[in-house]
Short mmCIF file of C-alpha atoms in Angstrom, two decimals:
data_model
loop_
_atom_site.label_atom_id
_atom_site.label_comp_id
_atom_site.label_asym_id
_atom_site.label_seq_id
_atom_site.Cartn_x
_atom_site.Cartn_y
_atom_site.Cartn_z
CA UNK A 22 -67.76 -29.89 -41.67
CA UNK A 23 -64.65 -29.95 -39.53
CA UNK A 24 -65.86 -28.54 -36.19
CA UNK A 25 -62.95 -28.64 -33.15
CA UNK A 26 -64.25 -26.03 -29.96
CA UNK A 27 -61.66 -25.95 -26.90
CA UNK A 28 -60.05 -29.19 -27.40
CA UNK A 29 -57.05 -29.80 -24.43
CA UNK A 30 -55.53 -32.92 -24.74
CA UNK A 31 -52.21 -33.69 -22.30
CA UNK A 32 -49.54 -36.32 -22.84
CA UNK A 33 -48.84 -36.92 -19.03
CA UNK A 34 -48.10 -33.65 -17.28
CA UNK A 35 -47.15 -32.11 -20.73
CA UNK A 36 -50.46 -30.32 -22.16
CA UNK A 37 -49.73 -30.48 -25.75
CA UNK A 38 -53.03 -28.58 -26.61
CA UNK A 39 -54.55 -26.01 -24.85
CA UNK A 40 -57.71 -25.34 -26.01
CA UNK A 41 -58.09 -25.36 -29.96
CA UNK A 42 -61.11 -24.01 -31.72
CA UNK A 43 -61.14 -24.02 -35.65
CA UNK A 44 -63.25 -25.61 -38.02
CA UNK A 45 -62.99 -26.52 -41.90
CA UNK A 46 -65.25 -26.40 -44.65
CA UNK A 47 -66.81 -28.53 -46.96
CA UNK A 48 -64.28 -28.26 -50.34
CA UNK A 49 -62.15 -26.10 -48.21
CA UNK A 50 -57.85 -26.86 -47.70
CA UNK A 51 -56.40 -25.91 -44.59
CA UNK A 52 -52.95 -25.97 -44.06
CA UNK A 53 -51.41 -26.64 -39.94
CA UNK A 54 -48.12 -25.17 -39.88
CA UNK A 55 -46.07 -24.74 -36.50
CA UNK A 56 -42.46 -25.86 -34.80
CA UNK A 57 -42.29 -29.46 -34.16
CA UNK A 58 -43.64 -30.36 -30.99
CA UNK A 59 -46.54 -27.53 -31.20
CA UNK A 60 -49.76 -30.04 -31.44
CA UNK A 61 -50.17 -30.16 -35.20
CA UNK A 62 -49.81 -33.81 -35.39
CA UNK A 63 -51.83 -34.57 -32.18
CA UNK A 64 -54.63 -32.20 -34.06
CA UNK A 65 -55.11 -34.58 -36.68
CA UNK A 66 -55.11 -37.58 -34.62
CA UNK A 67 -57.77 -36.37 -32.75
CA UNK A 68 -60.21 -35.72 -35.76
CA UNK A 69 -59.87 -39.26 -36.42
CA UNK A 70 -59.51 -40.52 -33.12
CA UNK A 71 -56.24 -42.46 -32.80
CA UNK A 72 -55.81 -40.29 -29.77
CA UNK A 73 -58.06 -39.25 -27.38
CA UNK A 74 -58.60 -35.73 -26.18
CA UNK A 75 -59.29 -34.53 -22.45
CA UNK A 76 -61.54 -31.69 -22.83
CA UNK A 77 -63.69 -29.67 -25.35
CA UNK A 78 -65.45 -31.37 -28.62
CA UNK A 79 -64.56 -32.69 -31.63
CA UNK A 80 -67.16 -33.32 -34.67
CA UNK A 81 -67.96 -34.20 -37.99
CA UNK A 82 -71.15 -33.32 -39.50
CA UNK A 83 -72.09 -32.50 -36.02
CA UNK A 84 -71.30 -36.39 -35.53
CA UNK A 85 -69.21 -35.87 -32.15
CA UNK A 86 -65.42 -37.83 -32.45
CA UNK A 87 -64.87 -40.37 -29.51
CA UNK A 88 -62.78 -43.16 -29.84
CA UNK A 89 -64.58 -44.69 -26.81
CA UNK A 90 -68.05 -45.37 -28.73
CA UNK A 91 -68.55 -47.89 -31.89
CA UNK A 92 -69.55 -45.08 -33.92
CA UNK A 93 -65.59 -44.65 -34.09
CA UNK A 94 -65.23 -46.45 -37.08
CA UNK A 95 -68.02 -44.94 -38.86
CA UNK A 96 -66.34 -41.73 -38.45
CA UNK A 97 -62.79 -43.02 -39.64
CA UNK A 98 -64.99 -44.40 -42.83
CA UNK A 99 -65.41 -40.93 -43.88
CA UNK A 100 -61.96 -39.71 -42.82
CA UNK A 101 -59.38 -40.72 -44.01
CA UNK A 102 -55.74 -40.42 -43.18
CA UNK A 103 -52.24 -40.40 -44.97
CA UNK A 104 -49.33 -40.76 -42.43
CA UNK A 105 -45.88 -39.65 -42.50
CA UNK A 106 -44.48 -42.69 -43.19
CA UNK A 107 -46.92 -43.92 -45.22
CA UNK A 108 -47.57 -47.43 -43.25
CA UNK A 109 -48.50 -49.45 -45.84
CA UNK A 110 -49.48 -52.71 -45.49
CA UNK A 111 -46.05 -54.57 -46.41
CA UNK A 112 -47.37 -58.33 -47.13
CA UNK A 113 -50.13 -56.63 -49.65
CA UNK A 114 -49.36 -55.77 -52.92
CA UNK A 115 -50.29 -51.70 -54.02
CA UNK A 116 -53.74 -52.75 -55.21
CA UNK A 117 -54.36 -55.07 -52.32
CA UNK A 118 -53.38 -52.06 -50.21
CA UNK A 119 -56.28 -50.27 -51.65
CA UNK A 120 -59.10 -52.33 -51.97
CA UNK A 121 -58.21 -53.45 -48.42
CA UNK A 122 -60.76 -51.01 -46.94
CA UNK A 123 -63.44 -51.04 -49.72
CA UNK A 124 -63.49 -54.80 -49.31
CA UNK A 125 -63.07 -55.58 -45.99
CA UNK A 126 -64.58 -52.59 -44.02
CA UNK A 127 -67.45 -51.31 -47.04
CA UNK A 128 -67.90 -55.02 -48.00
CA UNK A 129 -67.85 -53.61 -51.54
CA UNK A 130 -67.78 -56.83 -54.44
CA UNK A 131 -64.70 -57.68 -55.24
CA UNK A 132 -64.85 -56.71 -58.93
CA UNK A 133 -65.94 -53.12 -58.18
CA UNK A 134 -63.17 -52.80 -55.55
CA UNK A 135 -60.72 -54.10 -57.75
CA UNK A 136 -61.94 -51.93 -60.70
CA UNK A 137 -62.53 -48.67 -58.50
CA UNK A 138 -59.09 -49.62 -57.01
CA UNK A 139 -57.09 -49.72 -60.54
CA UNK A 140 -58.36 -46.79 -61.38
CA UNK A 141 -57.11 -44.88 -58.08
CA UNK A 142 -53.54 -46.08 -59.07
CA UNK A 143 -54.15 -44.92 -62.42
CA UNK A 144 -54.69 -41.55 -60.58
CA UNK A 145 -51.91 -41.18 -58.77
CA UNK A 146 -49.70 -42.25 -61.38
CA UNK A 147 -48.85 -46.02 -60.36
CA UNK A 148 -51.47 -48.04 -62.34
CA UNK A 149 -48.20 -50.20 -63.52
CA UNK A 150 -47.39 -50.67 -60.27
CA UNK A 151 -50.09 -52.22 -58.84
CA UNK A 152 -48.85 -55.80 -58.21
CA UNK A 153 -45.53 -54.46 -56.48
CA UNK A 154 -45.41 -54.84 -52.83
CA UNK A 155 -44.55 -51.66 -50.80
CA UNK A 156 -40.60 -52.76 -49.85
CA UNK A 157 -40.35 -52.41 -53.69
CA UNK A 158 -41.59 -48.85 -54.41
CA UNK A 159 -39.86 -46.12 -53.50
CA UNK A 160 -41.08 -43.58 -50.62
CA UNK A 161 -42.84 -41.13 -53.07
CA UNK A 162 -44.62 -44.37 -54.81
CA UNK A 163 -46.01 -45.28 -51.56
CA UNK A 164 -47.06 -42.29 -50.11
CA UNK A 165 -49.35 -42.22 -53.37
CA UNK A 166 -50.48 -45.42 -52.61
CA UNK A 167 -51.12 -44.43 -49.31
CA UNK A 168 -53.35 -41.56 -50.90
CA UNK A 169 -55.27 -44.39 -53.31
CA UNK A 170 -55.97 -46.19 -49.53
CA UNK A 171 -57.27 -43.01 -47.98
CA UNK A 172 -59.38 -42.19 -51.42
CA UNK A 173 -60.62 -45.93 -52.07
CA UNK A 174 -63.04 -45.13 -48.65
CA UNK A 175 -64.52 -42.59 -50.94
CA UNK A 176 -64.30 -40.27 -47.32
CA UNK A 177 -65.72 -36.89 -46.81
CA UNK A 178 -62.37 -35.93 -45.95
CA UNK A 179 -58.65 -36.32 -45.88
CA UNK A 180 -56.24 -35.66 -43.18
CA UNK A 181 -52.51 -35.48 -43.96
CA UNK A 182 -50.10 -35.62 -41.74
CA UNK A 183 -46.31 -34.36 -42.75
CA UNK A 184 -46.95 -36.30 -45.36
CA UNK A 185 -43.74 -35.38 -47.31
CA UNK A 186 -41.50 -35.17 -44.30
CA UNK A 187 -40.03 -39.12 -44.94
CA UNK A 188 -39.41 -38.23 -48.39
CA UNK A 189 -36.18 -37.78 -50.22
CA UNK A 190 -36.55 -33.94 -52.15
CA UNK A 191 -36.79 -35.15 -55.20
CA UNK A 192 -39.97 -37.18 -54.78
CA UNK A 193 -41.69 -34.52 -52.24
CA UNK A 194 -43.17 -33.43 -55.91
CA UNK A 195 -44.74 -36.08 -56.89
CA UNK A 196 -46.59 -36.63 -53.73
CA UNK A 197 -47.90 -33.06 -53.82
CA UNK A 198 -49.10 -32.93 -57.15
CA UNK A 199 -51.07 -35.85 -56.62
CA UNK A 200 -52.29 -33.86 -53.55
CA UNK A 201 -52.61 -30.60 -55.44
CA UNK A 202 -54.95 -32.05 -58.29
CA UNK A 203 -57.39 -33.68 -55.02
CA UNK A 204 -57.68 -29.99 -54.15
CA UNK A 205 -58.23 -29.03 -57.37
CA UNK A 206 -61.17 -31.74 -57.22
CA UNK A 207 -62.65 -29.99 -54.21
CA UNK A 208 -61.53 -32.71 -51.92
CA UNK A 209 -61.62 -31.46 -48.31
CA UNK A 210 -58.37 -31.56 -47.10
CA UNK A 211 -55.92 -30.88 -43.42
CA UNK A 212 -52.54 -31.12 -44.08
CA UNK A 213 -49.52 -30.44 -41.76
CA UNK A 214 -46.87 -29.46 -42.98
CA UNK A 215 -43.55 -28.45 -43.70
CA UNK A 216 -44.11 -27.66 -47.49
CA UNK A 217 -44.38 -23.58 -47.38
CA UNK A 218 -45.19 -23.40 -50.96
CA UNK A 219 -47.73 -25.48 -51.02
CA UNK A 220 -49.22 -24.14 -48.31
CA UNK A 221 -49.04 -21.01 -50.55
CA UNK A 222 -50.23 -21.80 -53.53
CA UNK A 223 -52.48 -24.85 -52.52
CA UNK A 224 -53.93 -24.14 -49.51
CA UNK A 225 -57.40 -21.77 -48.59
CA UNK A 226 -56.54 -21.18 -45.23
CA UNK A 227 -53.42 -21.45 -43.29
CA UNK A 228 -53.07 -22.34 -39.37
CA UNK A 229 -50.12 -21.43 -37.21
CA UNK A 230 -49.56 -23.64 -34.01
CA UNK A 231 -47.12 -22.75 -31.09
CA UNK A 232 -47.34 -24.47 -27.99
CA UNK A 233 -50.97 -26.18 -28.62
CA UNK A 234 -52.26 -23.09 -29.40
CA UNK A 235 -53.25 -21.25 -32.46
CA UNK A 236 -51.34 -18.07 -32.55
CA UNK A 237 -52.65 -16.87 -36.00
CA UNK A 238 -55.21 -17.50 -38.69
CA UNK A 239 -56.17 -16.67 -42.37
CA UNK A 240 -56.15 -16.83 -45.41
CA UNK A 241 -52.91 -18.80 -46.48
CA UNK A 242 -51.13 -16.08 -48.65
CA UNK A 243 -51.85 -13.46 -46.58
CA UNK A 244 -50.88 -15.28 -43.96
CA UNK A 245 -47.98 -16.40 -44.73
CA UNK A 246 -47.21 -13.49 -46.79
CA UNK A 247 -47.49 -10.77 -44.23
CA UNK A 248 -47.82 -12.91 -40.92
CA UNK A 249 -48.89 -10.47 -38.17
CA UNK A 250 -47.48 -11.92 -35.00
CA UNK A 251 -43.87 -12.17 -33.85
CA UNK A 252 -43.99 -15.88 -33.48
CA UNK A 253 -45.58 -16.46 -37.05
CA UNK A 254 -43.37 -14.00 -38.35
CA UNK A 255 -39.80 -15.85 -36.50
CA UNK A 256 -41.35 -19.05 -37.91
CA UNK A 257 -41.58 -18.35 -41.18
CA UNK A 258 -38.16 -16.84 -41.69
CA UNK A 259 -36.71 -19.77 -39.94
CA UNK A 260 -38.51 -22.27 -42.44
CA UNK A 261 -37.92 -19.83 -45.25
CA UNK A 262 -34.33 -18.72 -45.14
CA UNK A 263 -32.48 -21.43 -42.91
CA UNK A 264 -29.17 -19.67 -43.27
CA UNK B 12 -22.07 -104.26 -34.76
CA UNK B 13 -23.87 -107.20 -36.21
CA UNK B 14 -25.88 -107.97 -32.55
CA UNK B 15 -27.10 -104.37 -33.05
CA UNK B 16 -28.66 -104.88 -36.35
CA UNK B 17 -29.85 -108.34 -35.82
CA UNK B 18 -31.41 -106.95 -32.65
CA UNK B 19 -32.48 -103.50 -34.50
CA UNK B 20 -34.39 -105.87 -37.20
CA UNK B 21 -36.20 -107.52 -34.09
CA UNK B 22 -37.42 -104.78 -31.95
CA UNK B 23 -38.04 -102.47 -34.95
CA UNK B 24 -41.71 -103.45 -35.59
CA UNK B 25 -42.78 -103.03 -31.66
CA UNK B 26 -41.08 -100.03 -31.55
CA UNK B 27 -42.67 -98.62 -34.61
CA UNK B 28 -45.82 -98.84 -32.80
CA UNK B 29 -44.20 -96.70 -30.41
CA UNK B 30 -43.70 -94.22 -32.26
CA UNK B 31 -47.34 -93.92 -33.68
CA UNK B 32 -48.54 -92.74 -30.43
CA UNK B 33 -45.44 -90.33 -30.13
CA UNK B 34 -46.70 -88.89 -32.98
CA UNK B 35 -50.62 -88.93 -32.14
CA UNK B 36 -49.35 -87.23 -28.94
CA UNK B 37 -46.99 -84.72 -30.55
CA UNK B 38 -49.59 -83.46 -33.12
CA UNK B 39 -52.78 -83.62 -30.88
CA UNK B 40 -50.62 -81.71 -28.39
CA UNK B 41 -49.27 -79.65 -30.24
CA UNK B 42 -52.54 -78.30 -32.35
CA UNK B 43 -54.21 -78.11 -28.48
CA UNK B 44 -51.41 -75.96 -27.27
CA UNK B 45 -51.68 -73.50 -30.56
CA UNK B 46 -55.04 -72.90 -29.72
CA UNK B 47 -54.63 -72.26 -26.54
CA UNK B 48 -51.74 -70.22 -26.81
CA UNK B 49 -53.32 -68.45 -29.36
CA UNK B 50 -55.85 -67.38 -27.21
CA UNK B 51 -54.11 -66.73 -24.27
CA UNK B 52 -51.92 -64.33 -26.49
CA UNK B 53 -55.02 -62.33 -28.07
CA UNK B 54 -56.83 -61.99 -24.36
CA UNK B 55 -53.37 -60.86 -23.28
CA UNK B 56 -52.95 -58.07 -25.90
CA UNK B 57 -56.83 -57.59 -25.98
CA UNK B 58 -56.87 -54.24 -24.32
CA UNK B 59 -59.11 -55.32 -22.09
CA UNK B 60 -57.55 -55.30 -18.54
CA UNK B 61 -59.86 -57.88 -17.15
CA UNK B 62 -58.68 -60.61 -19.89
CA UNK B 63 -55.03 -59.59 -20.05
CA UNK B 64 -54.71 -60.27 -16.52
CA UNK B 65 -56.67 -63.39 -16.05
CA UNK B 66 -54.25 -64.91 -19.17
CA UNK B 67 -51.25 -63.58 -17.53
CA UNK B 68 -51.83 -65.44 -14.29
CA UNK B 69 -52.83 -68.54 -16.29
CA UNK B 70 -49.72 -68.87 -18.19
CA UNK B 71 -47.20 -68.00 -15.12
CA UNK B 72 -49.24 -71.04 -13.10
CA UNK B 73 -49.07 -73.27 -16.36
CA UNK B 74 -45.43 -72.25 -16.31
CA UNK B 75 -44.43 -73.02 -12.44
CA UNK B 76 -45.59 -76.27 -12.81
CA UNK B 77 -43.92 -79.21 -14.49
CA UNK B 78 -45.12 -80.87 -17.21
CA UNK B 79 -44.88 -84.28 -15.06
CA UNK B 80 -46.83 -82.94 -12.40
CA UNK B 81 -49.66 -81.26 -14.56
CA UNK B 82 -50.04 -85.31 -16.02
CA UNK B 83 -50.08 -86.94 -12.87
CA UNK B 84 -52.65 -84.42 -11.76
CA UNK B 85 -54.79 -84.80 -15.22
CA UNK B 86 -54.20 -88.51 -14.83
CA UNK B 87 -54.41 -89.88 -11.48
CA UNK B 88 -56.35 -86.58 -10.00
CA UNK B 89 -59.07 -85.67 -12.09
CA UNK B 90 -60.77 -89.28 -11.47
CA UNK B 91 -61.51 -88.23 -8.02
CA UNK B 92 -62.99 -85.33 -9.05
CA UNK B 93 -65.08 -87.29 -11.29
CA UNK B 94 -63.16 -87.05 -14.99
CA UNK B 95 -61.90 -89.78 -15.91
CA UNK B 96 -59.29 -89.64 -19.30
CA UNK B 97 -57.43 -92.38 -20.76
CA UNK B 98 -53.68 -92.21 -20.20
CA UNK B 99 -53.94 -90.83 -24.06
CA UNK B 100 -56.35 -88.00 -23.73
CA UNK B 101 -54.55 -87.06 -20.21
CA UNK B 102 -51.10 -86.87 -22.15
CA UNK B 103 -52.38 -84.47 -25.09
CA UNK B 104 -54.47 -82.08 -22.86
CA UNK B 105 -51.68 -82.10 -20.39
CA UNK B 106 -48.92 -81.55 -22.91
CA UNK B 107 -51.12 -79.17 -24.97
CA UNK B 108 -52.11 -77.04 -21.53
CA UNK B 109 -48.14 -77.34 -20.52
CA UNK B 110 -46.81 -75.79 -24.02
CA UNK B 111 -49.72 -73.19 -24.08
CA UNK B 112 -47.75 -71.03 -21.99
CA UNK B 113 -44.97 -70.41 -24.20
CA UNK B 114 -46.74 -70.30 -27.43
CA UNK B 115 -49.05 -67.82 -25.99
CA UNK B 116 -45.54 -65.66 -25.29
CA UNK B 117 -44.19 -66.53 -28.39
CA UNK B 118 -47.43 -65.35 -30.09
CA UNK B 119 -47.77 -62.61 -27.86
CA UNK B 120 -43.77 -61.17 -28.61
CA UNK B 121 -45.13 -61.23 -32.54
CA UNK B 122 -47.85 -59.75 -32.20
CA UNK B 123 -46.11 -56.90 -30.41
CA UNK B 124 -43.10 -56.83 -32.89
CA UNK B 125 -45.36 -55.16 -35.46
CA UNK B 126 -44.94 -51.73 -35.56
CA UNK B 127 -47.82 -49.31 -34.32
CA UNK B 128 -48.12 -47.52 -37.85
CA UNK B 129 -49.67 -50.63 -39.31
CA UNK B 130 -52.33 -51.05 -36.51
CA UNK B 131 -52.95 -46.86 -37.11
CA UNK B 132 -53.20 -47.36 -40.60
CA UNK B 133 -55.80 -49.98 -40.38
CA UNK B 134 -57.90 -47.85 -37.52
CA UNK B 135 -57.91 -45.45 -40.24
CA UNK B 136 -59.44 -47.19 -42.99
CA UNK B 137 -62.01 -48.10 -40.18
CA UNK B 138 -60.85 -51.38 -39.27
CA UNK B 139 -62.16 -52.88 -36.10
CA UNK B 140 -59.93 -54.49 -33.62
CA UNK B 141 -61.03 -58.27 -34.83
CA UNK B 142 -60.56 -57.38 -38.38
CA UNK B 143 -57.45 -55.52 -37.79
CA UNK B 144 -55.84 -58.42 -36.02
CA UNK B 145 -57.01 -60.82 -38.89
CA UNK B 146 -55.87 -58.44 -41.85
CA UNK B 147 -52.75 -56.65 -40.95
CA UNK B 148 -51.05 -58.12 -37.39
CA UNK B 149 -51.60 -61.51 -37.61
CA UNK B 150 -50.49 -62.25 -41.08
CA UNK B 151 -47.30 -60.28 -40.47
CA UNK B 152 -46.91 -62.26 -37.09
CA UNK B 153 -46.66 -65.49 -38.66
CA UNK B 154 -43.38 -64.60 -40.38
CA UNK B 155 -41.64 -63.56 -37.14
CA UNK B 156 -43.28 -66.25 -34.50
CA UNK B 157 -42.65 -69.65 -37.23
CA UNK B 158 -39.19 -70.06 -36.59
CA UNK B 159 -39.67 -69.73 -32.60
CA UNK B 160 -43.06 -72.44 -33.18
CA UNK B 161 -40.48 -75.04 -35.16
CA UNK B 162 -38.57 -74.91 -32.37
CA UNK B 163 -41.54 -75.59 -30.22
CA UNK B 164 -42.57 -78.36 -31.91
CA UNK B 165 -39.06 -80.13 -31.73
CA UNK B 166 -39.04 -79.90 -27.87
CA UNK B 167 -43.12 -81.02 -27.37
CA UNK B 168 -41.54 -84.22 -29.91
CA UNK B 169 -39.09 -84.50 -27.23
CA UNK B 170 -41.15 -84.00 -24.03
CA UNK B 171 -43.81 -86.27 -25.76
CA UNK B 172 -42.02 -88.85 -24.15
CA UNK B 173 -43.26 -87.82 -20.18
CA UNK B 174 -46.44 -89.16 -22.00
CA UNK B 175 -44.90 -92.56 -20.30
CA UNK B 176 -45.08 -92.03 -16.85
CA UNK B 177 -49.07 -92.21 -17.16
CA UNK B 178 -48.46 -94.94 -19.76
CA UNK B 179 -49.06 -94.45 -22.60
CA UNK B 180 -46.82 -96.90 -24.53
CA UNK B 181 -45.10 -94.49 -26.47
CA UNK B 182 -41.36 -94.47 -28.56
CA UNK B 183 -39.79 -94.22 -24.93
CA UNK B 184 -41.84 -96.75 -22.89
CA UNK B 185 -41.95 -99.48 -25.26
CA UNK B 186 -38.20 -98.96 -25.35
CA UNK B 187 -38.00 -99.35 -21.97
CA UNK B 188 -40.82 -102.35 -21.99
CA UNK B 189 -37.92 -104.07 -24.43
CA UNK B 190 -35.00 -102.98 -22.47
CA UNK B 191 -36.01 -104.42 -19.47
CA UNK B 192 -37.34 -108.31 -21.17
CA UNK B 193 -34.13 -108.54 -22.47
CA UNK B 194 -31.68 -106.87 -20.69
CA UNK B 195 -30.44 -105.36 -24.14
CA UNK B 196 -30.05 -101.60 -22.76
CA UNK B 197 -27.39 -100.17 -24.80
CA UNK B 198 -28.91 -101.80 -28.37
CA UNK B 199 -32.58 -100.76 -27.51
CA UNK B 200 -32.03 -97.12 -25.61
CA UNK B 201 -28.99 -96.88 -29.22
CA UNK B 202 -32.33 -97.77 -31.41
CA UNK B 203 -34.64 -95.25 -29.43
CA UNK B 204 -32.43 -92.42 -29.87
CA UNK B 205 -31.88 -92.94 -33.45
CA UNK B 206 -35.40 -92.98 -34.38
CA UNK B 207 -35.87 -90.01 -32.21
CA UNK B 208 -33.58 -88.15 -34.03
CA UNK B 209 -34.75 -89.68 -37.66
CA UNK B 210 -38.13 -87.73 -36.62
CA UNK B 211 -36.35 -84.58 -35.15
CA UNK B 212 -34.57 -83.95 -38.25
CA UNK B 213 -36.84 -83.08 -40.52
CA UNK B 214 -38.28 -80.64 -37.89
CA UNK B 215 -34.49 -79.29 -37.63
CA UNK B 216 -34.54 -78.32 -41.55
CA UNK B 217 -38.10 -76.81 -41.19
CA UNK B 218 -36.80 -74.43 -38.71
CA UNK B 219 -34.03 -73.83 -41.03
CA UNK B 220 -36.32 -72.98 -43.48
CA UNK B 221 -38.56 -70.42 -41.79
CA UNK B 222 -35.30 -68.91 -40.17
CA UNK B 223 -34.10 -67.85 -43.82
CA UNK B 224 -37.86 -66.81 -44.79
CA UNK B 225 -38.19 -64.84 -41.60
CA UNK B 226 -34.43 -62.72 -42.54
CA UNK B 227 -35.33 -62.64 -45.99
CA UNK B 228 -38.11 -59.88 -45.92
#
């Protein structure tokens, strides 16, 4: 569904990728782990096209990403995105946040929006909170609002990006539960991340980035169970036992 | 004491027409230079290199020129070249084109004060630029350009006043106009300033106002 062949993409002199093929399934969950500064991020905003990239191709349902062209925005339609810090619209109120899209974007009827909209809260947990503005939830509460946004486009897929990493520990579990069940659902899903165990136990396939490229591949507990290279392997002891 | 009042009571009426026109000027100048400056400000953070630079220039020549200079020029110029305004029109469009320039900066330093997660976000949620600016910048611009814009008005209240050099018989002029039938400079020019600051003040607590929303947030 996901289709990425050779993608480069340089910040300046500083190539950040260097030539990334991979692709993800309909239904599937694919995990990008990696040291910051590897490209993970710069991945995602590629797919949906808040950056450009230099070389190679980038498509979705063989519908080729590039920010330059209108169809842009049809593209971001049916991907959505979750960012690290959430960036919720701070003057709207939780359900305002959500039908923002569906209304003003889809040009859905207000009732349906609103209705469809309630009922994402309800999903993630927040239905009671749907008339607080984001200053007054905590992180967790609006990173799951965040998620309602990204689902109220009813998109083809979501992107996540570090989507825990602003969050204080005891409210990274929230967020991924909410995330977990959307798997669960059969939502298509590329998360970066720091989270190893729900890369583990979540994820279908697992990605490991080093210095914008990808060093290894596979299935995520295999991969991260018995990581073949030397780089995945130093990785994931340094994420796994810090000490 | 007592000349001042008895004089005060006098003059008040023709001086009340006065300031009418200070305030026909202030307002129509004012709404003319939000316009403007809102446009200027949206070509200038358009994207679009053409438009950014063409505003840019625009507002640095509005800004090297004074305001005196731009009404002479709408005023006493433009008839040669065929337009001819009355001293009223010529004040508003030349106070409105004046002030342009720094509401389009003041706009323009909002604008850019909100943070690039919020224009991301809406991108994602397949926002268009036009949409995006309508939905999620501008609204949160408001909040931090209103106290600046208060302060703007005060000073085009103020500057309203060059509006009498192409003469337009505003507060100032028919000061002046009194002042010099009767020779009564310090009770008139006393009088003027007053009712100067009787319309400033109110302005003063609006600022106030939107100052404490603004640091609220």
């Amino acid at each position: 569904m996901i289709e990425l062949s050779d993608v480069h993409k340089s910040f300046g002199q500083n190539e950040v990728l260097k030539g990334i093929t991979a692709s993800v399934e309909k239904g599937e969950v694919v995990c990008i782990v990696g040291p910051s500064g590897s490209g993970k991020s710069t991945i995602l905003r590629c797919i949906n096209g808040l950056e450009s990239y230099d070389r190679g191709e980038i498509s979705i349902e063989g519908l080729k990403v590039d920010r330059d062209t209108p169809s842009i925005v049809n593209i971001r339609t049916q991907v959505s995105m979750v960012f690290q810090r959430f960036n919720l619209f701070p003057h709207r109120t939780a359900l305002e946040n959500v039908i923002e899209g569906p209304l003003y974007v889809k040009k859905e009827p207000r009732a349906q929006a609103l209705e469809r909209g309630r009922a994402l809260l309800a999903q993630v947990g927040l239905a009671e909170k749907a008339d607080a503005h984001p200053p007054q939830l905590s992180g967790g509460q609006q990173q799951r609002v965040a998620i309602a946004r990204a689902l109220a486009m009813q998109p083809k897929a979501i992107l996540f990006d570090e989507p825990t990493s602003a969050l204080d520990p005891e409210l990274v579990g929230d967020v991924l539960g909410v995330m977990r069940k959307l798997a669960d659902d059969g939502m298509t899903m590329v998360v970066v991340t720091h989270e190893m165990g729900f890369a583990r136990d979540v994820a279908d396939r697992v990605l490991f980035i080093d210095g914008g490229v990808i060093v290894e591949q596979g299935p995520a507990k295999a991969l991260l169970n018995q990581p073949q290279h030397p780089r995945t392997q130093d990785f994931l002891r340094r994420v796994l036992h810090p000490l | 004491m007592k000349g001042f009042w008895h004089d005060a009571a006098e003059f008040f009426p023709i001086l009340m027409n006065g300031v009418a026109l200070t305030i026909v000027v202030t307002i129509g100048s004012l709404l003319l230079s939000t316009v403007l400056g809102l446009i200027w400000a949206m070509m200038r953070v358009s994207g679009i290199r053409a438009l950014s630079m063409i505003s840019a220039s625009l507002i640095n020549v509005i800004r090297g020129i004074p305001i005196i200079v731009l009404l002479f020029y709408l005023y006493f110029v433009m008839p040669d070249l065929g337009v001819t305004l009355s001293a009223l029109q010529a004040a508003i469009l030349g106070l409105g084109i004046a002030y342009s320039a720094y509401q389009a900066e003041n706009f323009r330093a909002g604008i850019e004060a909100i943070d690039k997660g919020q224009i991301e976000a809406a991108q994602s949620i397949g926002m268009g630029w036009w949409l995006t600016m309508r939905r999620v910048v501008l609204p949160q611009a408001v909040r931090i350009v209103l106290p600046p814009y208060g302060n703007v008005m005060i000073m085009m209240l103020k500057d309203s006043s060059q509006a009498s050099t192409i003469t337009v018989a505003e507060l100032a002029l028919q000061g002046k106009l009194i002042a010099s039938s009767t020779f009564k400079n310090t009770n008139v020019f006393t009088l003027v300033a007053l009712m100067y600051l009787t319309m400033s003040i109110p302005l003063i607590l609006l600022v106030r106002h939107f100052e404490k929303r603004a640091g609220k947030k």
